[in-house]
Coordinates of C-alpha atoms and ligand atoms in Angstrom, one line a residue:
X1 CA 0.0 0.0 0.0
X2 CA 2.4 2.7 1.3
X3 CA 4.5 1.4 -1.7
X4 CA 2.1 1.8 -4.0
X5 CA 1.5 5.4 -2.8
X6 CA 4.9 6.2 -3.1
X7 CA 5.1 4.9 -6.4
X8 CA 1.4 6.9 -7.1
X9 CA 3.5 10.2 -5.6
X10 CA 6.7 9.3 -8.0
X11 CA 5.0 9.7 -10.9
X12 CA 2.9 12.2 -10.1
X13 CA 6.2 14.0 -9.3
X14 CA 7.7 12.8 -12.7
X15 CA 4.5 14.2 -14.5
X16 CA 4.7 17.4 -12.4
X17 CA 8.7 18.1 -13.9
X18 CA 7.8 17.1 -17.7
X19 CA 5.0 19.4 -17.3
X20 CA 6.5 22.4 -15.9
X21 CA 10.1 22.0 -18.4
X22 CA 7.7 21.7 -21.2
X23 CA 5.7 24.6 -20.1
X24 CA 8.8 26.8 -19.3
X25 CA 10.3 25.6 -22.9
X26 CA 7.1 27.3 -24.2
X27 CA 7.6 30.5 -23.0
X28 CA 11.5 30.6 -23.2
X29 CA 11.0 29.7 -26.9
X30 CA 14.3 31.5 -28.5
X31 CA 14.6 32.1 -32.0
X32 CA 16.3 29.4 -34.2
X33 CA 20.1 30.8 -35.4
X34 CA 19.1 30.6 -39.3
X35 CA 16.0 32.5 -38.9
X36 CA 18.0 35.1 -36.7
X37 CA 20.4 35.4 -39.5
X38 CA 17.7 35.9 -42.0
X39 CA 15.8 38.7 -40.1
X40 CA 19.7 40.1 -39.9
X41 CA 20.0 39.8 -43.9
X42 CA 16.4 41.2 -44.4
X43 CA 17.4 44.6 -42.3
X44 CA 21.1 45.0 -43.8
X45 CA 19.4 46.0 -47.0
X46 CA 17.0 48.1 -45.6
X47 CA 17.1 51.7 -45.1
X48 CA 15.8 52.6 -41.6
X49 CA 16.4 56.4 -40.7
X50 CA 14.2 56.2 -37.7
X51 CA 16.0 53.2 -35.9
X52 CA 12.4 51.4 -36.1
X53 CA 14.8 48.3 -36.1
X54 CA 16.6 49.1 -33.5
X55 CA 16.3 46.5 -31.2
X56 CA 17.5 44.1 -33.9
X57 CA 21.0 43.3 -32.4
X58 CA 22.5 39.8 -32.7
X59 CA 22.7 39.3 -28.9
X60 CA 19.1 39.7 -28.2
X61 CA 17.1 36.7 -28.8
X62 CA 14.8 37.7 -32.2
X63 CA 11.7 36.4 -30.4
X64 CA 12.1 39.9 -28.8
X65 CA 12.9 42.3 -31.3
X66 CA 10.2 45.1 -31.8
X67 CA 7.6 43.4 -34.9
X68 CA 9.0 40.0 -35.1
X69 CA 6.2 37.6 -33.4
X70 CA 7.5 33.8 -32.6
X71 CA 5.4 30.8 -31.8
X72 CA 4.9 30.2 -28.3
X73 CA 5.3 26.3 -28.8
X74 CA 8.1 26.4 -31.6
X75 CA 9.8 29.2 -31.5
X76 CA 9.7 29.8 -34.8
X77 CA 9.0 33.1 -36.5
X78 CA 5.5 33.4 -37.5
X79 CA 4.6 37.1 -38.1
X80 CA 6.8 40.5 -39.2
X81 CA 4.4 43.5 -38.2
X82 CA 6.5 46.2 -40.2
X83 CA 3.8 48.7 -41.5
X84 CA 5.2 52.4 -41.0
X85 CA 3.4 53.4 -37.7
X86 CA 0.8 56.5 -38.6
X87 CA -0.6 58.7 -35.6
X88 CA -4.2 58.3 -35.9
X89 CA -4.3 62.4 -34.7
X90 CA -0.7 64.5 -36.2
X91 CA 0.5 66.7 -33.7
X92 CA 2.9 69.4 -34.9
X93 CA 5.6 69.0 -33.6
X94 CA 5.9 65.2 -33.7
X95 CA 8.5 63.6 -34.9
X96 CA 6.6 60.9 -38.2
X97 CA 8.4 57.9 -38.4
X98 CA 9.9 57.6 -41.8
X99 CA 9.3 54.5 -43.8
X100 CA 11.3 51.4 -44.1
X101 CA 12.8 51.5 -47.9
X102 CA 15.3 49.6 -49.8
X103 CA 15.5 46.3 -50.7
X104 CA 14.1 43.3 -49.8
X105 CA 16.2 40.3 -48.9
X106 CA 15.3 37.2 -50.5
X107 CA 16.7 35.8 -47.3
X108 CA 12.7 36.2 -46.1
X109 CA 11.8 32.6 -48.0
X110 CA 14.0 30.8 -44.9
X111 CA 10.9 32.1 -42.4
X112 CA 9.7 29.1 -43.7
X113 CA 6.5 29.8 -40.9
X114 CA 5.6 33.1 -41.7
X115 CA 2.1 33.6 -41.3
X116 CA 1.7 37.2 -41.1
X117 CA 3.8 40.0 -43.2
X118 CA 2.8 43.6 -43.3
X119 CA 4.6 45.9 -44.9
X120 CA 2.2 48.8 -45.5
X121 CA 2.9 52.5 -45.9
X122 CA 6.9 51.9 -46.3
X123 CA 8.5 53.3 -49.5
X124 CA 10.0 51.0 -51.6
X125 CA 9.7 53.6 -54.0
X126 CA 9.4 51.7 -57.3
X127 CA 10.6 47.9 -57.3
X128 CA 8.1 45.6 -58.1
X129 CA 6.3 43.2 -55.4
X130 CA 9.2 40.4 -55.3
X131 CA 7.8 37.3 -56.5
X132 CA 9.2 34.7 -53.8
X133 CA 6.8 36.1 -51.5
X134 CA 5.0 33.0 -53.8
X135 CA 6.9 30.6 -51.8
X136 CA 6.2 32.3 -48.5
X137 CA 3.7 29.1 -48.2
X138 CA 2.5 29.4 -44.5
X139 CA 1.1 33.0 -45.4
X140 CA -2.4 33.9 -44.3
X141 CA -1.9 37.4 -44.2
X142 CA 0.2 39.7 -46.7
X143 CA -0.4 43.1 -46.7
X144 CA 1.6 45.8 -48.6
X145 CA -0.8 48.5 -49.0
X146 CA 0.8 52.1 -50.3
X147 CA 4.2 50.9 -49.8
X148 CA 5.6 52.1 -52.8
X149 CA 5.9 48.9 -54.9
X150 CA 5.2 49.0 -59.0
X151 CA 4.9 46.9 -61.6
X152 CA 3.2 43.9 -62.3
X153 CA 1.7 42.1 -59.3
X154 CA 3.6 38.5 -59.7
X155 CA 1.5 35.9 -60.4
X156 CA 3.4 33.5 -58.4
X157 CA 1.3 35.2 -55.5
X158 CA -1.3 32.2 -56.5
X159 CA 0.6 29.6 -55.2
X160 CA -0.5 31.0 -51.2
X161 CA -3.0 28.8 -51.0
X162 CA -3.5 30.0 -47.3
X163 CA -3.9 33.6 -47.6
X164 CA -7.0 34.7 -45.6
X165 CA -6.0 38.3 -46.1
X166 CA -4.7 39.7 -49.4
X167 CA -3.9 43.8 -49.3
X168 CA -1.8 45.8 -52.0
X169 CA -3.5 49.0 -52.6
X170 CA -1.8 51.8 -54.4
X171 CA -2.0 55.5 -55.0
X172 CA -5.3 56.2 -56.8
X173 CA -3.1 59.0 -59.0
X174 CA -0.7 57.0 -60.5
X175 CA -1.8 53.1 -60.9
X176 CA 1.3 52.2 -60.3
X177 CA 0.9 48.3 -59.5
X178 CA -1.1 46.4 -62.8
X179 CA -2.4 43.3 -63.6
X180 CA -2.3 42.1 -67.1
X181 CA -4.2 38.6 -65.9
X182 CA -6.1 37.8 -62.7
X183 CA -6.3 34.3 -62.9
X184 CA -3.7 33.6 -60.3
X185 CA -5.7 34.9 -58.0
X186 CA -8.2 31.8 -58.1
X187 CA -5.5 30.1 -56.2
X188 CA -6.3 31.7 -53.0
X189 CA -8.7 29.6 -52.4
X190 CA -9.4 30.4 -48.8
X191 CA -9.2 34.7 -49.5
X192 CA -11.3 36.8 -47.1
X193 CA -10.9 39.5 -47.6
X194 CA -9.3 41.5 -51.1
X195 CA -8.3 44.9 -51.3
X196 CA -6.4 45.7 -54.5
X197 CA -7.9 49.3 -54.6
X198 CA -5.9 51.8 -57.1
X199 CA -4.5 48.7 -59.0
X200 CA -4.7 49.0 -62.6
X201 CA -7.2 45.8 -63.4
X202 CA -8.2 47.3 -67.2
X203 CA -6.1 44.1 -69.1
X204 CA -7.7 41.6 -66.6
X205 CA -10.5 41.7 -68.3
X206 CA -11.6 38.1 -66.6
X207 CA -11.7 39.3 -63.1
X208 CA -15.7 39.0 -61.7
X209 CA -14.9 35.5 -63.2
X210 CA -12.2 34.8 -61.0
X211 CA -13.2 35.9 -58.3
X212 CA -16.9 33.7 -58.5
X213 CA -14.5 31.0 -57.9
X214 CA -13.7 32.0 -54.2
X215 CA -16.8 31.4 -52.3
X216 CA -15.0 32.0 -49.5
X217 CA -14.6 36.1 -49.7
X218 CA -16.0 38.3 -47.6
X219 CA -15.1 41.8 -48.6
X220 CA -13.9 43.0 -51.9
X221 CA -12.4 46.1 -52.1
X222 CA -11.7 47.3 -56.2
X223 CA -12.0 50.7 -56.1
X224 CA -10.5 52.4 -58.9
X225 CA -9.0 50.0 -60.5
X226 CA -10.0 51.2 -64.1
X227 CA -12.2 47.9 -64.8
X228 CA -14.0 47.2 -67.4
X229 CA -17.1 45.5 -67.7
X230 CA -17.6 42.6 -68.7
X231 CA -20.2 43.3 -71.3
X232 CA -21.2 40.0 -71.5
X233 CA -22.3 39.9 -67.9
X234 CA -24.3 43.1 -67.5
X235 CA -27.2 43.7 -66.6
X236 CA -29.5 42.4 -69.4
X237 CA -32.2 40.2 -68.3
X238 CA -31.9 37.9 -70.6
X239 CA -28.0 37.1 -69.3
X240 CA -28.4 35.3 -66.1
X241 CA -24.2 35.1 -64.3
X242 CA -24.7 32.8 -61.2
X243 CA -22.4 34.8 -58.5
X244 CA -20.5 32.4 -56.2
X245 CA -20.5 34.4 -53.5
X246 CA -22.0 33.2 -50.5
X247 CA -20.3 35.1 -47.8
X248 CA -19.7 38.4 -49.1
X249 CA -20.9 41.3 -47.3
X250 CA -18.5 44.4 -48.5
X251 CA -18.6 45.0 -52.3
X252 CA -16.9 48.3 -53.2
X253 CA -16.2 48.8 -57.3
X254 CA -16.7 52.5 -56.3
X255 CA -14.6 55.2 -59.0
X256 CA -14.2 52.6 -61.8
X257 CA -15.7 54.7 -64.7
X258 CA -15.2 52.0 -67.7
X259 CA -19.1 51.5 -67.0
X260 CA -19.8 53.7 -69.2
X261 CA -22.9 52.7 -71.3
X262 CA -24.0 49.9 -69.1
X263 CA -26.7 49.0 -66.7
X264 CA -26.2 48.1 -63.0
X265 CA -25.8 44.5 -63.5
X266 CA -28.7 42.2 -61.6
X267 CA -27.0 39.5 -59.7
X268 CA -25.3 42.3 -57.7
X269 CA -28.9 42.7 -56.2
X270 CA -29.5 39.2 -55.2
X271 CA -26.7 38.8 -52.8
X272 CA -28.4 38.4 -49.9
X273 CA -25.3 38.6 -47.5
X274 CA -24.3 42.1 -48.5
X275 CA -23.7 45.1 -45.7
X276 CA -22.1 47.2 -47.8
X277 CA -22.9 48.4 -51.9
X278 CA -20.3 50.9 -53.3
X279 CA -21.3 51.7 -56.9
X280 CA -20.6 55.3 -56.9
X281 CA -18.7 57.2 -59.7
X282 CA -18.8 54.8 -61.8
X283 CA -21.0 56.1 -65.1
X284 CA -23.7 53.4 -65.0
X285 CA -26.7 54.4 -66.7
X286 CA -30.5 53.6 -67.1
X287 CA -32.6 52.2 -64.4
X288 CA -32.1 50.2 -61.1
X289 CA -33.0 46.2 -62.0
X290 CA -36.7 45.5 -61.5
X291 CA -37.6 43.0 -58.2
X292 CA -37.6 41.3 -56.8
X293 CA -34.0 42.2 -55.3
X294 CA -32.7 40.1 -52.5
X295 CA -30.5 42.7 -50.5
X296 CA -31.6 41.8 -46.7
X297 CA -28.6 42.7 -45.0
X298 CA -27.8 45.5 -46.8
X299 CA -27.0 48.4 -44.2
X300 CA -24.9 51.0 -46.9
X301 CA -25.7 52.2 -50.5
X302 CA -24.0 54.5 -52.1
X303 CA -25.1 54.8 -56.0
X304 CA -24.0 58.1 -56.4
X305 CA -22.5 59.8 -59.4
X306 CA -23.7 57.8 -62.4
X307 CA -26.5 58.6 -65.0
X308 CA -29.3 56.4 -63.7
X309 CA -32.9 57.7 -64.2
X310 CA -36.1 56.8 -64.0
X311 CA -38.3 56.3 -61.1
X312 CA -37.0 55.0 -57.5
X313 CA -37.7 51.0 -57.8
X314 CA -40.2 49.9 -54.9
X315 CA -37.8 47.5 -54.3
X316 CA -35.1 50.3 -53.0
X317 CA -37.8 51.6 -50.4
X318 CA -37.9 47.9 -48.8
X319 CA -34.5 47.4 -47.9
X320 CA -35.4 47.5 -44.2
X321 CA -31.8 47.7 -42.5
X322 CA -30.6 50.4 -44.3
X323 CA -28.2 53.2 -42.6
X324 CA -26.6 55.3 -45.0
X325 CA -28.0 55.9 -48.7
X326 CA -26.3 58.0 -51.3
X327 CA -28.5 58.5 -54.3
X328 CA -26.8 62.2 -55.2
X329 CA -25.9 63.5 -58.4
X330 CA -28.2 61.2 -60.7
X331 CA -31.2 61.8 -62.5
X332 CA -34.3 60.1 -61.0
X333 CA -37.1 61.6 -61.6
X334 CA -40.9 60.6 -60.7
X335 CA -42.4 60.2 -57.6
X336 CA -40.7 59.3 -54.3
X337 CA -43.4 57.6 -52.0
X338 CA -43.9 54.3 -51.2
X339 CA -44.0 53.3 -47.6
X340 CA -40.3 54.4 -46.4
X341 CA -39.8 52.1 -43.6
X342 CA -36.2 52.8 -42.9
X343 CA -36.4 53.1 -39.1
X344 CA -32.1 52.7 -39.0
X345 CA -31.5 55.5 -41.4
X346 CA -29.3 58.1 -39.9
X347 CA -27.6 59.4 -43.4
X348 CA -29.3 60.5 -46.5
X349 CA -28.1 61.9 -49.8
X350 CA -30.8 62.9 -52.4
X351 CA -29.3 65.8 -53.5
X352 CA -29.0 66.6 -57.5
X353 CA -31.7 64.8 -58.5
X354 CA -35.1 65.0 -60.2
X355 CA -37.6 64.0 -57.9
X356 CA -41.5 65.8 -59.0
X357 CA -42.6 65.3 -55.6
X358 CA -42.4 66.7 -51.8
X359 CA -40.3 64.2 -49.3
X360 CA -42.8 61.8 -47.8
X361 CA -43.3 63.1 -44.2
X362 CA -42.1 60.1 -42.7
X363 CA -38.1 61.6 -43.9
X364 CA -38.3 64.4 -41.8
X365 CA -37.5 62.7 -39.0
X366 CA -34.0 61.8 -41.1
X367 CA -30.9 64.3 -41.3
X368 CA -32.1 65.2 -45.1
X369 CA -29.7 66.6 -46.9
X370 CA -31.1 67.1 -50.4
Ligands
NAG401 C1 2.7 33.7 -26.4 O1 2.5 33.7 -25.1 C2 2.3 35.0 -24.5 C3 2.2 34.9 -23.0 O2 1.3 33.9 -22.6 C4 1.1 35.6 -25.2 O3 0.9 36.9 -24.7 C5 1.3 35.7 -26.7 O4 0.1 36.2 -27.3 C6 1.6 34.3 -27.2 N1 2.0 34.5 -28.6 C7 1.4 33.8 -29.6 C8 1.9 34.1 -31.0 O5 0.5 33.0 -29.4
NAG402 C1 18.7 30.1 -45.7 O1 19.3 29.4 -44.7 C2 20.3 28.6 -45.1 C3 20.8 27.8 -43.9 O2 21.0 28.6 -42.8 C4 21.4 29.3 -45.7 O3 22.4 28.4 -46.2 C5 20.8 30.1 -46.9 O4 21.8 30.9 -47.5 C6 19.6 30.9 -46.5 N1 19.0 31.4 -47.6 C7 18.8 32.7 -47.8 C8 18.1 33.1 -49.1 O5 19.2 33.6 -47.0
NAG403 C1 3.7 27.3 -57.4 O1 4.7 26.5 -56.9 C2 5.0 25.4 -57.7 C3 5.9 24.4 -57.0 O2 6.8 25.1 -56.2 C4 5.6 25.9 -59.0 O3 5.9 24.9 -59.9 C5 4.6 26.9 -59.6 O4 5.2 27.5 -60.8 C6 4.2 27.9 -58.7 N1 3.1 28.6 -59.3 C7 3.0 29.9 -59.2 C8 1.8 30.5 -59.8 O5 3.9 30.6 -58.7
NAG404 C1 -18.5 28.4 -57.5 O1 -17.6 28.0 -56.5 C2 -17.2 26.6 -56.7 C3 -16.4 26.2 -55.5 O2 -15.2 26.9 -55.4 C4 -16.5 26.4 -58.0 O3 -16.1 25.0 -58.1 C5 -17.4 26.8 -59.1 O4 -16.7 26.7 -60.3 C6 -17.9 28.2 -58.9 N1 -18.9 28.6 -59.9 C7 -18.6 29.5 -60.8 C8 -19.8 29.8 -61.7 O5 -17.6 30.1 -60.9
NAG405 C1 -34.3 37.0 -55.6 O1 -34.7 35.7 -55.3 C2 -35.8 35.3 -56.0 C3 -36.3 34.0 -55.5 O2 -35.2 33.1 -55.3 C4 -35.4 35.2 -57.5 O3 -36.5 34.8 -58.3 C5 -34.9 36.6 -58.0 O4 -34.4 36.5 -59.3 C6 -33.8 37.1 -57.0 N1 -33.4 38.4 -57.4 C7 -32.2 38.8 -57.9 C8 -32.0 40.2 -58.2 O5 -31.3 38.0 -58.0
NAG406 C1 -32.5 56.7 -69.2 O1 -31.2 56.8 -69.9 C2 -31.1 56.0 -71.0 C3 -29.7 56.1 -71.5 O2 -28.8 56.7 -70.6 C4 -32.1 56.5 -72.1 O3 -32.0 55.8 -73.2 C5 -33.5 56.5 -71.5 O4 -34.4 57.1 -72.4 C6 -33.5 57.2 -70.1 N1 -34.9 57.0 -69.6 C7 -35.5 57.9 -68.9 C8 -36.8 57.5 -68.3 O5 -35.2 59.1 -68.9
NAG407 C1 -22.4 59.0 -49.7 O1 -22.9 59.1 -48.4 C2 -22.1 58.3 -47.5 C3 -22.8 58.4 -46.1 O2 -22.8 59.8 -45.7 C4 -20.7 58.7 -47.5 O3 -19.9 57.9 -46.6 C5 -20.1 58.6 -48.9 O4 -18.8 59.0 -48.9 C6 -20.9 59.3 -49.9 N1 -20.5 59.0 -51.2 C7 -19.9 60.0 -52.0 C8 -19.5 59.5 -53.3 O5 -19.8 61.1 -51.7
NAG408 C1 -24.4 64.9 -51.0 O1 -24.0 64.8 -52.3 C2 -23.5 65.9 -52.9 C3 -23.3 65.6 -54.4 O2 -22.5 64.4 -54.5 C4 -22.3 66.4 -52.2 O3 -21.8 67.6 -52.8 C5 -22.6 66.6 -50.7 O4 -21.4 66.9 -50.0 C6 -23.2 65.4 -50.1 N1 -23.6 65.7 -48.8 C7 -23.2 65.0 -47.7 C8 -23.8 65.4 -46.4 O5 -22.5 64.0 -47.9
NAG409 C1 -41.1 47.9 -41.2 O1 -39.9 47.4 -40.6 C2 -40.2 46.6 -39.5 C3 -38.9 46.2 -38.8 O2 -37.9 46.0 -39.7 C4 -41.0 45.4 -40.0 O3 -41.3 44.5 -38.9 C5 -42.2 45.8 -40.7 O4 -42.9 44.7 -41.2 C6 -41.9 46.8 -41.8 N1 -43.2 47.3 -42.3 C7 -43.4 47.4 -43.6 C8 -44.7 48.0 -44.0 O5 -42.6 47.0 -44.5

């Protein structure tokens, strides 16, 4: 008995020590030696006037330089949060931290478990996006928003099969990143969210196709990317283009132009996860699609700036949830009544339009700015 107590205590004991060495392993985790010497490689070609990488000195352990994240249970290096900091308020006075610029090592493909890169709002002022950030497998978030990069965006970006995240906006003056061919893209197959605003997209003329094949998105951002429809898929009744998207509730084409001519097309109406509808500046003309329209969760329209006319569609007045609506600078004319139901409303933009009627009564209870 007492032995077998002892024995009970023993390896209890024996339990107790693995547990707390393997538990004080995880917290100790150090950085492996070749990934060290990578991160060191990485920041000798980078310029760095602000000493943002200071604390990157071969005798600290990496694990605890400033933007380098480790795993807890294997030490290895998982993220690089390197986007430029930007002061949400500017105080005169205070010092802005300049941008990381340069080059970037290729000695980045030996963080073999990178899962998380940012880059965004450096200035790499003018080298293209390198393309071995293909074989930065264990990505599931890249972005590298207004950091300077131009060119073509490599298409060996497709191989990151695990992106959840994918972010490389540029200035909306100068396009200065293009795509001649989207279909890469359909190998993120797992993409969340897509924000390639300011891209020049007018040679990937197969995008909405593309991206139908990634059920998985939630927001797409492609605001002024200079695309062009599509003619094929617009609006016409008779075409009928079955949209993949199940989960998407931000759709922003906003500022595209190359509409010119066409009609809003229908399926955008019958995607019945959507929060968010940005269609504005963007030169569609005619009439809104006729019913019924399938927008339940829609919480922000902005149609603003195009040419569409013709009477507000019933169908507009029953999207219950609505917040925000932007219907300024078009030319709708008729009568605006129908029972206006929009008990969530707090913005409203009716201004520049045609409209033969009085508001209903029911707006005045809205901040109406028409
Ligand atoms: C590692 O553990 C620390 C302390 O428990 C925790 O704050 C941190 O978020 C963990 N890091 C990761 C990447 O899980
Ligand atoms: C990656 O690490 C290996 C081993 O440490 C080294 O030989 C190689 O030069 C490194 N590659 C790059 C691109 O830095
Ligand atoms: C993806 O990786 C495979 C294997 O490494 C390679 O053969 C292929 O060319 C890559 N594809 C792209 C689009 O980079
Ligand atoms: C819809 O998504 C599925 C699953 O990814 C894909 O196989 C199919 O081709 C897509 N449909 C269209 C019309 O793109
Ligand atoms: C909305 O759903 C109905 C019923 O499924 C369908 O007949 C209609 O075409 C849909 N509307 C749009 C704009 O997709
Ligand atoms: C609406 O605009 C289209 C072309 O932009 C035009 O053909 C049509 O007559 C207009 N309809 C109305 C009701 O003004
Ligand atoms: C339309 O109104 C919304 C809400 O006030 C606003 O956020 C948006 O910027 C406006 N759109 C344009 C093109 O001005
Ligand atoms: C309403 O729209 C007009 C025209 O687009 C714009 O000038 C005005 O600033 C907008 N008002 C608000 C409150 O957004
Ligand atoms: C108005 O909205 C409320 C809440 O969303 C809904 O219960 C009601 O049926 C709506 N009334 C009409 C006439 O659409």
């Amino acid at each position: 008995m007492i032995m077998g107590g002892s024995t009970h205590f023993s390896v209890f004991l024996l339990v107790a020590i693995i547990l707390l060495c393997s538990s004080s392993k995880t917290v100790n985790a150090t950085c492996y030696a070749s990934e060290k010497q990578a991160l060191m490689d990485f920041k000798k070609d980078l310029e760095d006037l602000s000493g943002r990488l200071s604390s990157w000195i071969h005798d600290v352990d990496c694990c605890k330089w400033e933007g380098v994240v480790c795993s807890n249970r294997s030490g290895r290096v998982i993220q690089l949060h390197l986007q430029r900091p930007v002061p949400e308020i500017h105080v005169v006075g205070d010092e802005e931290e300049s941008p990381l610029s340069g080059k970037i090592s290729h000695s980045l493909q030996n963080l073999t478990h990178l899962r998380y890169l940012d880059l965004s709002l450096n200035d790499f002022s003018g080298i293209p996006i390198p393309s071995f950030f293909g074989s930065l497998r264990s990505l599931r978030y890249l972005d590298l928003s207004g950091a300077g990069f131009q060119g073509m965006v490599p298409y060996q970006l497709g191989n990151l099969s695990s992106l959840r995240t994918l972010s490389i906006t540029c200035s909306v003056y100068s396009s200065d990143l293009q795509v001649d061919n989207l279909q890469w893209l359909a190998g993120l197959s797992n993409l969340e969210h897509l924000d390639m605003s300011g891209v020049d997209l007018s040679l990937a003329s197969n995008w909405l196709e593309v991206i139908n094949t990634i059920p998985s998105l939630v927001e797409v951002h492609l605001s002024s990317c200079q695309l062009d429809l599509i003619s094929h898929y617009l609006g016409r009744d008779t075409f009928v283009f079955h949209a993949n998207f199940s989960s998407l509730t931000v759709l922003d084409l906003s500022r595209n132009r190359n509409f010119l001519g066409h009609l809003i097309p229908r399926w955008i109406f019958g995607l019945t996860t959507l929060a968010s509808l940005d269609l504005s500046w963007n030169s569609f003309e005619g009439p809104l699609p006729r019913g019924p329209w399938n927008l339940t969760s829609l919480q922000h329209l902005d149609l603003s700036v195009n040419y569409l006319n013709g009477s507000l569609s019933d169908e507009l007045i029953h999207l219950n949830n609505l917040i925000s609506l932007n219907l300024s600078e078009k030319y709708f004319e008729g009568f605006l009544d129908g029972i206006w139901n929009w008990s969530s409303l707090t913005s409203l933009n009716l201004s520049y339009n045609n409209f033969a009627t009085f508001l209903p009564s029911q707006l005045s209870t809205y901040i109406v700015k028409a």
